[in-house]
mmCIF file of N, CA and C in Angstrom:
data_model
loop_
_atom_site.group_PDB
_atom_site.id
_atom_site.type_symbol
_atom_site.label_atom_id
_atom_site.label_comp_id
_atom_site.label_asym_id
_atom_site.label_seq_id
_atom_site.Cartn_x
_atom_site.Cartn_y
_atom_site.Cartn_z
ATOM 1 N N UNK D 1 8.394 -11.699 -16.773
ATOM 2 C CA UNK D 1 7.037 -11.159 -16.722
ATOM 3 C C UNK D 1 7.970 -9.856 -16.781
ATOM 4 N N UNK D 2 7.026 -9.173 -17.446
ATOM 5 C CA UNK D 2 7.226 -7.524 -17.357
ATOM 6 C C UNK D 2 6.805 -6.772 -16.221
ATOM 7 N N UNK D 3 7.321 -5.509 -16.337
ATOM 8 C CA UNK D 3 7.043 -4.983 -14.810
ATOM 9 C C UNK D 3 5.619 -4.425 -14.227
ATOM 10 N N UNK D 4 4.625 -4.580 -15.130
ATOM 11 C CA UNK D 4 3.032 -4.558 -14.464
ATOM 12 C C UNK D 4 2.842 -5.802 -14.144
ATOM 13 N N UNK D 5 3.158 -7.177 -14.911
ATOM 14 C CA UNK D 5 2.881 -8.357 -14.156
ATOM 15 C C UNK D 5 3.445 -8.715 -12.844
ATOM 16 N N UNK D 6 4.925 -7.994 -12.627
ATOM 17 C CA UNK D 6 5.268 -8.425 -11.628
ATOM 18 C C UNK D 6 4.550 -7.336 -10.233
ATOM 19 N N UNK D 7 4.221 -5.811 -10.917
ATOM 20 C CA UNK D 7 3.426 -5.432 -9.629
ATOM 21 C C UNK D 7 2.047 -5.773 -9.379
ATOM 22 N N UNK D 8 1.237 -6.626 -10.672
ATOM 23 C CA UNK D 8 0.184 -6.933 -10.355
ATOM 24 C C UNK D 8 0.101 -8.355 -9.189
ATOM 25 N N UNK D 9 1.371 -8.880 -9.448
ATOM 26 C CA UNK D 9 1.712 -10.200 -8.415
ATOM 27 C C UNK D 9 1.846 -9.598 -7.231
ATOM 28 N N UNK D 10 2.620 -8.933 -7.058
ATOM 29 C CA UNK D 10 3.023 -8.244 -5.858
ATOM 30 C C UNK D 10 2.007 -7.906 -4.893
ATOM 31 N N UNK D 11 0.786 -7.068 -5.932
ATOM 32 C CA UNK D 11 -0.224 -6.217 -5.171
ATOM 33 C C UNK D 11 -1.021 -7.849 -4.652
ATOM 34 N N UNK D 12 -1.304 -8.761 -5.510
ATOM 35 C CA UNK D 12 -1.832 -9.821 -4.879
ATOM 36 C C UNK D 12 -1.557 -10.306 -4.098
ATOM 37 N N UNK D 13 0.016 -10.518 -3.667
ATOM 38 C CA UNK D 13 0.471 -11.425 -2.627
ATOM 39 C C UNK D 13 0.437 -10.200 -1.348
ATOM 40 N N UNK D 14 0.322 -9.201 -1.385
ATOM 41 C CA UNK D 14 0.064 -8.143 -0.300
ATOM 42 C C UNK D 14 -1.333 -7.807 0.069
ATOM 43 N N UNK D 15 -2.211 -8.354 -0.667
ATOM 44 C CA UNK D 15 -3.746 -8.558 -0.840
ATOM 45 C C UNK D 15 -3.756 -9.642 0.255
ATOM 46 N N UNK D 16 -3.330 -10.706 -0.028
ATOM 47 C CA UNK D 16 -3.552 -12.026 0.791
ATOM 48 C C UNK D 16 -3.217 -11.755 2.251
ATOM 49 N N UNK D 17 -1.858 -11.081 2.100
ATOM 50 C CA UNK D 17 -0.863 -11.172 3.837
ATOM 51 C C UNK D 17 -2.185 -10.150 4.412
ATOM 52 N N UNK D 18 -2.425 -9.042 3.578
ATOM 53 C CA UNK D 18 -3.374 -8.417 4.769
ATOM 54 C C UNK D 18 -4.470 -8.799 5.065
ATOM 55 N N UNK D 19 -5.009 -9.910 4.245
ATOM 56 C CA UNK D 19 -6.278 -10.734 4.815
ATOM 57 C C UNK D 19 -5.938 -11.773 5.925
ATOM 58 N N UNK D 20 -4.689 -12.256 5.588
ATOM 59 C CA UNK D 20 -4.226 -13.207 6.496
ATOM 60 C C UNK D 20 -4.109 -12.630 7.937
ATOM 61 N N UNK D 21 -3.532 -11.528 7.961
ATOM 62 C CA UNK D 21 -3.590 -10.510 9.192
ATOM 63 C C UNK D 21 -5.133 -9.920 9.805
ATOM 64 N N UNK D 22 -6.054 -10.146 8.856
ATOM 65 C CA UNK D 22 -7.293 -10.163 9.162
ATOM 66 C C UNK D 22 -7.842 -8.703 8.849
ATOM 67 N N UNK D 23 -7.157 -7.923 8.097
ATOM 68 C CA UNK D 23 -7.457 -6.781 7.572
ATOM 69 C C UNK D 23 -8.488 -7.268 6.556
ATOM 70 N N UNK D 24 -9.568 -5.984 6.960
ATOM 71 C CA UNK D 24 -10.690 -6.083 5.548
ATOM 72 C C UNK D 24 -10.447 -5.128 4.405
ATOM 73 N N UNK D 25 -10.408 -5.721 3.267
ATOM 74 C CA UNK D 25 -9.925 -5.012 2.093
ATOM 75 C C UNK D 25 -11.469 -4.391 1.742
ATOM 76 N N UNK D 26 -10.765 -2.852 1.401
ATOM 77 C CA UNK D 26 -12.282 -2.134 0.628
ATOM 78 C C UNK D 26 -11.996 -1.625 -0.588
ATOM 79 N N UNK D 27 -11.062 -1.816 -1.283
ATOM 80 C CA UNK D 27 -10.358 -1.210 -2.627
ATOM 81 C C UNK D 27 -9.055 -1.431 -3.249
ATOM 82 N N UNK D 28 -9.032 -1.670 -4.424
ATOM 83 C CA UNK D 28 -7.668 -1.782 -5.108
ATOM 84 C C UNK D 28 -7.145 -0.971 -6.471
ATOM 85 N N UNK D 29 -6.386 -0.545 -6.192
ATOM 86 C CA UNK D 29 -5.829 0.370 -7.536
ATOM 87 C C UNK D 29 -6.959 1.817 -7.971
ATOM 88 N N UNK D 30 -6.916 2.490 -6.823
ATOM 89 C CA UNK D 30 -7.608 3.443 -6.525
ATOM 90 C C UNK D 30 -6.925 4.736 -7.659
ATOM 91 N N UNK D 31 -7.490 5.097 -8.519
ATOM 92 C CA UNK D 31 -7.014 6.680 -9.355
ATOM 93 C C UNK D 31 -7.657 7.899 -8.683
ATOM 94 N N UNK D 32 -7.168 8.789 -8.272
ATOM 95 C CA UNK D 32 -7.833 10.023 -7.733
ATOM 96 C C UNK D 32 -7.122 11.081 -8.417
ATOM 97 N N UNK D 33 -7.256 11.513 -9.617
ATOM 98 C CA UNK D 33 -6.644 12.499 -10.354
ATOM 99 C C UNK D 33 -5.395 11.844 -11.180
ATOM 100 N N UNK D 34 -4.658 12.119 -10.795
ATOM 101 C CA UNK D 34 -3.320 11.804 -11.034
ATOM 102 C C UNK D 34 -2.763 10.799 -10.139
ATOM 103 N N UNK D 35 -3.086 10.650 -9.021
ATOM 104 C CA UNK D 35 -2.665 9.964 -7.728
ATOM 105 C C UNK D 35 -3.128 8.806 -7.616
ATOM 106 N N UNK D 36 -2.382 7.415 -7.241
ATOM 107 C CA UNK D 36 -2.796 6.217 -7.014
ATOM 108 C C UNK D 36 -2.874 5.762 -5.691
ATOM 109 N N UNK D 37 -3.775 4.787 -5.176
ATOM 110 C CA UNK D 37 -3.573 4.028 -3.901
ATOM 111 C C UNK D 37 -3.691 2.322 -4.309
ATOM 112 N N UNK D 38 -2.803 1.921 -4.042
ATOM 113 C CA UNK D 38 -2.446 0.490 -4.478
ATOM 114 C C UNK D 38 -3.705 -0.282 -3.804
ATOM 115 N N UNK D 39 -3.872 -0.364 -2.274
ATOM 116 C CA UNK D 39 -4.774 -1.065 -1.641
ATOM 117 C C UNK D 39 -5.399 -0.428 -0.474
ATOM 118 N N UNK D 40 -6.943 0.030 -0.275
ATOM 119 C CA UNK D 40 -7.467 0.567 0.767
ATOM 120 C C UNK D 40 -7.928 -0.698 1.491
ATOM 121 N N UNK D 41 -7.669 -1.169 3.018
ATOM 122 C CA UNK D 41 -7.964 -1.671 3.914
ATOM 123 C C UNK D 41 -8.364 -1.323 5.522
ATOM 124 N N UNK D 42 -9.188 -1.982 6.120
ATOM 125 C CA UNK D 42 -8.993 -1.749 7.208
ATOM 126 C C UNK D 42 -8.632 -2.787 8.355
ATOM 127 N N UNK D 43 -7.567 -2.238 9.028
ATOM 128 C CA UNK D 43 -6.991 -2.712 10.318
ATOM 129 C C UNK D 43 -7.819 -3.337 11.264
ATOM 130 N N UNK D 44 -8.570 -4.385 11.221
ATOM 131 C CA UNK D 44 -9.181 -4.856 12.865
ATOM 132 C C UNK D 44 -9.089 -4.993 14.183
ATOM 133 N N UNK D 45 -7.396 -4.628 14.118
ATOM 134 C CA UNK D 45 -6.893 -5.100 15.213
ATOM 135 C C UNK D 45 -7.014 -3.473 16.079
ATOM 136 N N UNK D 46 -6.554 -2.585 15.154
ATOM 137 C CA UNK D 46 -6.151 -1.405 15.531
ATOM 138 C C UNK D 46 -7.316 -0.338 15.251
ATOM 139 N N UNK D 47 -8.518 -0.748 14.485
ATOM 140 C CA UNK D 47 -9.274 0.170 13.922
ATOM 141 C C UNK D 47 -9.414 1.192 13.419
ATOM 142 N N UNK D 48 -8.019 0.767 12.093
ATOM 143 C CA UNK D 48 -8.017 2.009 11.529
ATOM 144 C C UNK D 48 -7.852 1.403 10.073
ATOM 145 N N UNK D 49 -8.217 2.967 9.040
ATOM 146 C CA UNK D 49 -8.325 2.627 8.051
ATOM 147 C C UNK D 49 -6.915 2.903 7.477
ATOM 148 N N UNK D 50 -6.528 1.933 6.668
ATOM 149 C CA UNK D 50 -5.202 1.697 5.965
ATOM 150 C C UNK D 50 -5.019 1.882 4.593
ATOM 151 N N UNK D 51 -4.460 3.181 4.141
ATOM 152 C CA UNK D 51 -3.882 3.207 2.581
ATOM 153 C C UNK D 51 -2.502 2.428 2.545
ATOM 154 N N UNK D 52 -2.099 1.776 1.575
ATOM 155 C CA UNK D 52 -0.680 0.885 1.159
ATOM 156 C C UNK D 52 -0.269 0.576 -0.377
ATOM 157 N N UNK D 53 0.917 1.048 0.054
ATOM 158 C CA UNK D 53 1.869 1.320 -0.994
ATOM 159 C C UNK D 53 2.451 -0.288 -1.267
ATOM 160 N N UNK D 54 2.483 -0.960 -2.124
ATOM 161 C CA UNK D 54 2.721 -2.223 -2.645
ATOM 162 C C UNK D 54 4.267 -1.907 -3.446
ATOM 163 N N UNK D 55 5.254 -2.691 -2.726
ATOM 164 C CA UNK D 55 7.072 -1.753 -3.672
ATOM 165 C C UNK D 55 7.310 -3.177 -3.991
ATOM 166 N N UNK D 56 7.077 -3.759 -5.293
ATOM 167 C CA UNK D 56 7.591 -5.403 -5.798
ATOM 168 C C UNK D 56 8.803 -5.221 -6.430
ATOM 169 N N UNK D 57 9.819 -6.304 -6.118
ATOM 170 C CA UNK D 57 11.074 -6.686 -6.752
ATOM 171 C C UNK D 57 10.679 -8.211 -7.445
ATOM 172 N N UNK D 58 11.007 -8.833 -8.191
ATOM 173 C CA UNK D 58 10.998 -10.063 -9.154
ATOM 174 C C UNK D 58 12.345 -10.856 -8.049
ATOM 175 N N UNK D 59 13.057 -10.198 -7.751
ATOM 176 C CA UNK D 59 14.290 -10.791 -7.143
ATOM 177 C C UNK D 59 15.103 -9.716 -6.123
ATOM 178 N N UNK D 60 15.963 -10.361 -5.105
ATOM 179 C CA UNK D 60 16.578 -9.655 -3.739
ATOM 180 C C UNK D 60 17.232 -8.832 -4.444
ATOM 181 N N UNK D 61 17.228 -7.744 -3.972
ATOM 182 C CA UNK D 61 18.379 -6.812 -4.346
ATOM 183 C C UNK D 61 18.769 -5.963 -3.124
ATOM 184 N N UNK D 62 19.997 -6.312 -2.377
ATOM 185 C CA UNK D 62 20.353 -5.770 -1.311
ATOM 186 C C UNK D 62 20.571 -4.392 -1.058
ATOM 187 N N UNK D 63 20.352 -3.524 -1.961
ATOM 188 C CA UNK D 63 20.530 -1.837 -2.078
ATOM 189 C C UNK D 63 19.003 -1.367 -2.047
ATOM 190 N N UNK D 64 17.714 -2.474 -2.213
ATOM 191 C CA UNK D 64 16.709 -2.233 -2.208
ATOM 192 C C UNK D 64 15.805 -2.118 -0.741
ATOM 193 N N UNK D 65 15.715 -0.944 -0.150
ATOM 194 C CA UNK D 65 14.682 -0.846 0.983
ATOM 195 C C UNK D 65 13.279 -0.018 0.631
ATOM 196 N N UNK D 66 11.942 -0.872 0.948
ATOM 197 C CA UNK D 66 10.778 -0.221 0.923
ATOM 198 C C UNK D 66 10.706 1.234 0.840
ATOM 199 N N UNK D 67 11.354 1.902 1.846
ATOM 200 C CA UNK D 67 11.366 3.106 2.381
ATOM 201 C C UNK D 67 12.241 3.924 1.260
ATOM 202 N N UNK D 68 13.076 3.677 0.516
ATOM 203 C CA UNK D 68 14.063 4.159 -0.558
ATOM 204 C C UNK D 68 13.327 4.364 -1.802
ATOM 205 N N UNK D 69 12.324 3.433 -2.033
ATOM 206 C CA UNK D 69 11.232 3.485 -2.959
ATOM 207 C C UNK D 69 10.256 4.358 -2.758
ATOM 208 N N UNK D 70 10.225 4.982 -2.059
ATOM 209 C CA UNK D 70 8.907 5.887 -1.711
ATOM 210 C C UNK D 70 9.594 7.559 -1.284
ATOM 211 N N UNK D 71 9.847 8.133 -2.439
ATOM 212 C CA UNK D 71 10.496 9.566 -2.401
ATOM 213 C C UNK D 71 9.718 10.433 -1.829
ATOM 214 N N UNK D 72 9.965 11.881 -1.424
ATOM 215 C CA UNK D 72 9.087 12.362 -1.281
ATOM 216 C C UNK D 72 8.042 13.002 -1.940
ATOM 217 N N UNK D 73 8.447 13.212 -3.406
ATOM 218 C CA UNK D 73 7.478 13.315 -3.882
ATOM 219 C C UNK D 73 6.137 12.052 -4.163
ATOM 220 N N UNK D 74 6.635 10.937 -3.665
ATOM 221 C CA UNK D 74 5.564 9.681 -3.903
ATOM 222 C C UNK D 74 4.669 9.587 -2.531
ATOM 223 N N UNK D 75 5.665 10.254 -1.389
ATOM 224 C CA UNK D 75 4.489 10.074 -0.117
ATOM 225 C C UNK D 75 3.557 11.494 0.002
ATOM 226 N N UNK D 76 3.889 12.569 -0.598
ATOM 227 C CA UNK D 76 2.946 13.707 -1.016
ATOM 228 C C UNK D 76 1.895 13.141 -1.574
ATOM 229 N N UNK D 77 2.374 12.726 -2.808
ATOM 230 C CA UNK D 77 1.076 11.788 -3.815
ATOM 231 C C UNK D 77 0.218 10.979 -2.702
ATOM 232 N N UNK D 78 0.998 10.038 -2.062
ATOM 233 C CA UNK D 78 -0.255 9.153 -1.146
ATOM 234 C C UNK D 78 -0.812 9.850 -0.258
ATOM 235 N N UNK D 79 -0.300 10.997 0.252
ATOM 236 C CA UNK D 79 -1.013 11.759 1.336
ATOM 237 C C UNK D 79 -2.382 12.109 0.763
ATOM 238 N N UNK D 80 -1.845 12.798 -0.466
ATOM 239 C CA UNK D 80 -2.879 13.721 -1.383
ATOM 240 C C UNK D 80 -4.265 12.665 -1.473
ATOM 241 N N UNK D 81 -3.451 11.778 -2.184
ATOM 242 C CA UNK D 81 -4.811 10.913 -2.373
ATOM 243 C C UNK D 81 -5.702 10.152 -1.418
ATOM 244 N N UNK D 82 -4.964 9.933 -0.253
ATOM 245 C CA UNK D 82 -5.583 9.658 1.036
ATOM 246 C C UNK D 82 -6.574 10.617 1.597
ATOM 247 N N UNK D 83 -6.279 11.779 1.705
ATOM 248 C CA UNK D 83 -7.078 12.959 1.138
ATOM 249 C C UNK D 83 -8.089 13.201 0.856
ATOM 250 N N UNK D 84 -7.903 12.991 -0.675
ATOM 251 C CA UNK D 84 -9.204 12.992 -1.589
ATOM 252 C C UNK D 84 -9.954 11.935 -1.131
ATOM 253 N N UNK D 85 -9.818 10.564 -1.029
ATOM 254 C CA UNK D 85 -10.321 9.617 -0.891
ATOM 255 C C UNK D 85 -11.312 9.518 0.664
ATOM 256 N N UNK D 86 -10.679 10.485 1.671
ATOM 257 C CA UNK D 86 -11.316 10.723 2.635
ATOM 258 C C UNK D 86 -12.597 11.519 2.470
ATOM 259 N N UNK D 87 -12.038 12.709 2.037
ATOM 260 C CA UNK D 87 -13.062 13.504 2.003
ATOM 261 C C UNK D 87 -14.319 13.053 0.850
ATOM 262 N N UNK D 88 -13.923 12.206 -0.020
ATOM 263 C CA UNK D 88 -15.170 11.916 -0.820
ATOM 264 C C UNK D 88 -15.992 11.196 -0.280
ATOM 265 N N UNK D 89 -15.652 10.364 0.767
ATOM 266 C CA UNK D 89 -16.421 9.655 1.562
ATOM 267 C C UNK D 89 -16.762 9.892 2.801
ATOM 268 N N UNK D 90 -16.435 11.450 2.931
ATOM 269 C CA UNK D 90 -16.524 12.023 4.690
ATOM 270 C C UNK D 90 -15.869 11.243 5.460
ATOM 271 N N UNK D 91 -14.844 10.305 5.379
ATOM 272 C CA UNK D 91 -14.467 9.639 6.526
ATOM 273 C C UNK D 91 -13.475 10.853 7.338
ATOM 274 N N UNK D 92 -13.640 10.478 8.492
ATOM 275 C CA UNK D 92 -13.329 11.319 9.534
ATOM 276 C C UNK D 92 -13.002 10.403 10.969
ATOM 277 N N UNK D 93 -12.007 9.359 10.720
ATOM 278 C CA UNK D 93 -11.173 8.666 11.892
ATOM 279 C C UNK D 93 -10.145 8.187 11.586
ATOM 280 N N UNK D 94 -9.533 7.336 12.552
ATOM 281 C CA UNK D 94 -8.234 7.236 12.281
ATOM 282 C C UNK D 94 -7.422 6.806 10.946
ATOM 283 N N UNK D 95 -6.197 7.022 10.621
ATOM 284 C CA UNK D 95 -6.075 6.028 9.424
ATOM 285 C C UNK D 95 -3.954 6.322 8.985
ATOM 286 N N UNK D 96 -3.676 5.772 8.774
ATOM 287 C CA UNK D 96 -2.121 5.653 8.381
ATOM 288 C C UNK D 96 -2.104 5.188 6.895
ATOM 289 N N UNK D 97 -0.646 5.194 6.813
ATOM 290 C CA UNK D 97 -0.422 5.026 5.262
ATOM 291 C C UNK D 97 0.818 3.444 5.640
ATOM 292 N N UNK D 98 0.738 2.693 4.974
ATOM 293 C CA UNK D 98 1.766 1.441 5.521
ATOM 294 C C UNK D 98 2.482 0.991 4.027
ATOM 295 N N UNK D 99 3.172 0.670 3.761
ATOM 296 C CA UNK D 99 4.289 0.182 2.774
ATOM 297 C C UNK D 99 4.760 -1.576 3.117
ATOM 298 N N UNK D 100 4.161 -2.075 2.063
ATOM 299 C CA UNK D 100 4.225 -3.240 1.934
ATOM 300 C C UNK D 100 5.696 -3.858 0.885
ATOM 301 N N UNK D 101 6.930 -4.356 1.093
ATOM 302 C CA UNK D 101 7.814 -4.972 0.589
ATOM 303 C C UNK D 101 7.627 -6.671 0.215
ATOM 304 N N UNK D 102 7.582 -6.647 -1.577
ATOM 305 C CA UNK D 102 7.482 -7.973 -2.045
ATOM 306 C C UNK D 102 8.275 -8.557 -2.909
ATOM 307 N N UNK D 103 9.205 -9.318 -2.426
ATOM 308 C CA UNK D 103 10.246 -9.650 -3.191
ATOM 309 C C UNK D 103 10.264 -11.381 -3.522
ATOM 310 N N UNK D 104 9.921 -11.419 -4.964
ATOM 311 C CA UNK D 104 9.809 -12.741 -5.608
ATOM 312 C C UNK D 104 8.061 -12.935 -5.423
ATOM 313 N N UNK D 105 7.824 -13.992 -4.630
ATOM 314 C CA UNK D 105 6.654 -14.483 -4.473
ATOM 315 C C UNK D 105 6.647 -14.485 -2.725
ATOM 316 N N UNK D 106 7.067 -13.863 -2.025
ATOM 317 C CA UNK D 106 7.026 -13.269 -0.815
ATOM 318 C C UNK D 106 6.845 -12.046 -0.331
ATOM 319 N N UNK D 107 5.745 -11.676 0.344
ATOM 320 C CA UNK D 107 5.877 -10.326 1.224
ATOM 321 C C UNK D 107 7.058 -10.443 2.357
ATOM 322 N N UNK D 108 7.759 -9.635 1.788
ATOM 323 C CA UNK D 108 9.308 -9.423 3.129
ATOM 324 C C UNK D 108 8.871 -8.350 4.353
ATOM 325 N N UNK D 109 8.220 -7.667 3.955
ATOM 326 C CA UNK D 109 8.238 -6.722 5.384
ATOM 327 C C UNK D 109 6.854 -5.919 4.771
ATOM 328 N N UNK D 110 6.505 -5.617 6.176
ATOM 329 C CA UNK D 110 5.238 -4.739 5.974
ATOM 330 C C UNK D 110 5.521 -3.745 7.021
ATOM 331 N N UNK D 111 5.655 -2.297 6.660
ATOM 332 C CA UNK D 111 5.879 -1.322 7.625
ATOM 333 C C UNK D 111 4.882 -0.207 8.128
ATOM 334 N N UNK D 112 4.602 -0.514 8.955
ATOM 335 C CA UNK D 112 3.288 0.351 9.795
ATOM 336 C C UNK D 112 3.710 1.981 9.974
ATOM 337 N N UNK D 113 3.123 2.911 8.946
ATOM 338 C CA UNK D 113 3.573 4.190 9.197
ATOM 339 C C UNK D 113 2.351 5.058 9.423
ATOM 340 N N UNK D 114 2.818 6.263 10.126
ATOM 341 C CA UNK D 114 1.373 7.025 10.487
ATOM 342 C C UNK D 114 1.523 8.034 9.275
ATOM 343 N N UNK D 115 0.634 8.924 9.391
ATOM 344 C CA UNK D 115 0.804 10.060 8.044
ATOM 345 C C UNK D 115 1.347 10.836 8.333
#
């Protein structure tokens, strides 16, 4: 599997994970200018819009943590994309950015972050 296929598989697993947790999926792979959002969902338990960044690895790597895959530049791009999306839809309610780590065929970690 090439890296694009691994990424797509990871996003599909992350989406299924969110649906299992009763999140409502709004959209996927949204491009806003040069920025991208992997998944946009609604956390029904916390009543909050969630912009999800999915980090996927085909196999376990002890040195890899999802937070390390999110550079300051990537964090700024995610916030910028979230703001653009919310402005386009005039959304003004609670929101956050989450990271989901997928290794192989399993979601290993779901980190709920605030913006």
